[in-house]
PDB file of C-alpha atoms in Angstrom:
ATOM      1  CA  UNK A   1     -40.476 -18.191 -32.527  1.00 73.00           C
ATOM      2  CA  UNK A   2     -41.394 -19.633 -29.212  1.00 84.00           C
ATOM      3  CA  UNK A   3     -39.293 -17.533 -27.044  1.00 90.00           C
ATOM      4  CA  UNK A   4     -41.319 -14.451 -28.873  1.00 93.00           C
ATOM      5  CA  UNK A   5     -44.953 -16.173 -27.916  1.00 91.00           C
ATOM      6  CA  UNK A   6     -43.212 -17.035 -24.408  1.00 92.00           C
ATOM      7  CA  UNK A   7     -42.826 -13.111 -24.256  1.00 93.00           C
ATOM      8  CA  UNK A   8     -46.066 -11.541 -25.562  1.00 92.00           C
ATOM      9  CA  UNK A   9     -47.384 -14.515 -23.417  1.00 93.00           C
ATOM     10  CA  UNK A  10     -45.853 -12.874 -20.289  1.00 94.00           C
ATOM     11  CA  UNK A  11     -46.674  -8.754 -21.516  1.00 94.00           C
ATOM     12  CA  UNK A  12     -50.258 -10.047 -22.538  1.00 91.00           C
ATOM     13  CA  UNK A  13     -51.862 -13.149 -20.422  1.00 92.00           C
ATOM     14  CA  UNK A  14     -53.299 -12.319 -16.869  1.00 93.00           C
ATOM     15  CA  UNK A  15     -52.113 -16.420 -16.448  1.00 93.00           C
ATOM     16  CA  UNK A  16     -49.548 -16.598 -19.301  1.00 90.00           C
ATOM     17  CA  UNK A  17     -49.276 -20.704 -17.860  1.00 91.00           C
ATOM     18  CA  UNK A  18     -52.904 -20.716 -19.046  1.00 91.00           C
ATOM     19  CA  UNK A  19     -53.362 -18.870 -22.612  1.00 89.00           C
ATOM     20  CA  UNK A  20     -56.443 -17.320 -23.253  1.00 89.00           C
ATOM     21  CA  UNK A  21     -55.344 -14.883 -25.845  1.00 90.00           C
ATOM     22  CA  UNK A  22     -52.448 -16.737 -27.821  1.00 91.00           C
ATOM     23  CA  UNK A  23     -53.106 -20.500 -28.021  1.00 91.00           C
ATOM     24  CA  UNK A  24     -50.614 -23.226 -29.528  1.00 91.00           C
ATOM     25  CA  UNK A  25     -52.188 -25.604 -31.959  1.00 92.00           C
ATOM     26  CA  UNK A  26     -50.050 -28.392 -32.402  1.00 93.00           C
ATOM     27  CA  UNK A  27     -48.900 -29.286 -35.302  1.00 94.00           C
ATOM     28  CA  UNK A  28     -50.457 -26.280 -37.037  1.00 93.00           C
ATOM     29  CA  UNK A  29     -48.972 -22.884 -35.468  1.00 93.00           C
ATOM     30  CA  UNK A  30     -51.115 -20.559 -33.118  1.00 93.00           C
ATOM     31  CA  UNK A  31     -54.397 -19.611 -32.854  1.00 91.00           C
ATOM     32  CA  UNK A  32     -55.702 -15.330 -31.893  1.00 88.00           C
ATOM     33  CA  UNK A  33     -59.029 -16.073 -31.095  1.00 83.00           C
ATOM     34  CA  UNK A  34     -61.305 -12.478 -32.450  1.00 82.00           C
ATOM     35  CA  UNK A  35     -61.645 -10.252 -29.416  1.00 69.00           C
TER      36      UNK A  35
END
């Protein structure tokens, strides 16, 4: 699962070391804030 976020990370993210669009939630999965 994380080398698939890593990935869409990378296509999607203008700063995929800084998520804006898919965000990790520890502990709980990830987070797609509403556009």
């Amino acid at each position: 699962m994380d080398s698939r976020i890593t990935r869409l990370r990378r296509r999607l993210e203008k700063d995929p070391a800084k998520p804006e669009l898919i965000k990790t939630i520890r502990g709980a999965g990830y987070l797609y804030p509403k556009r």
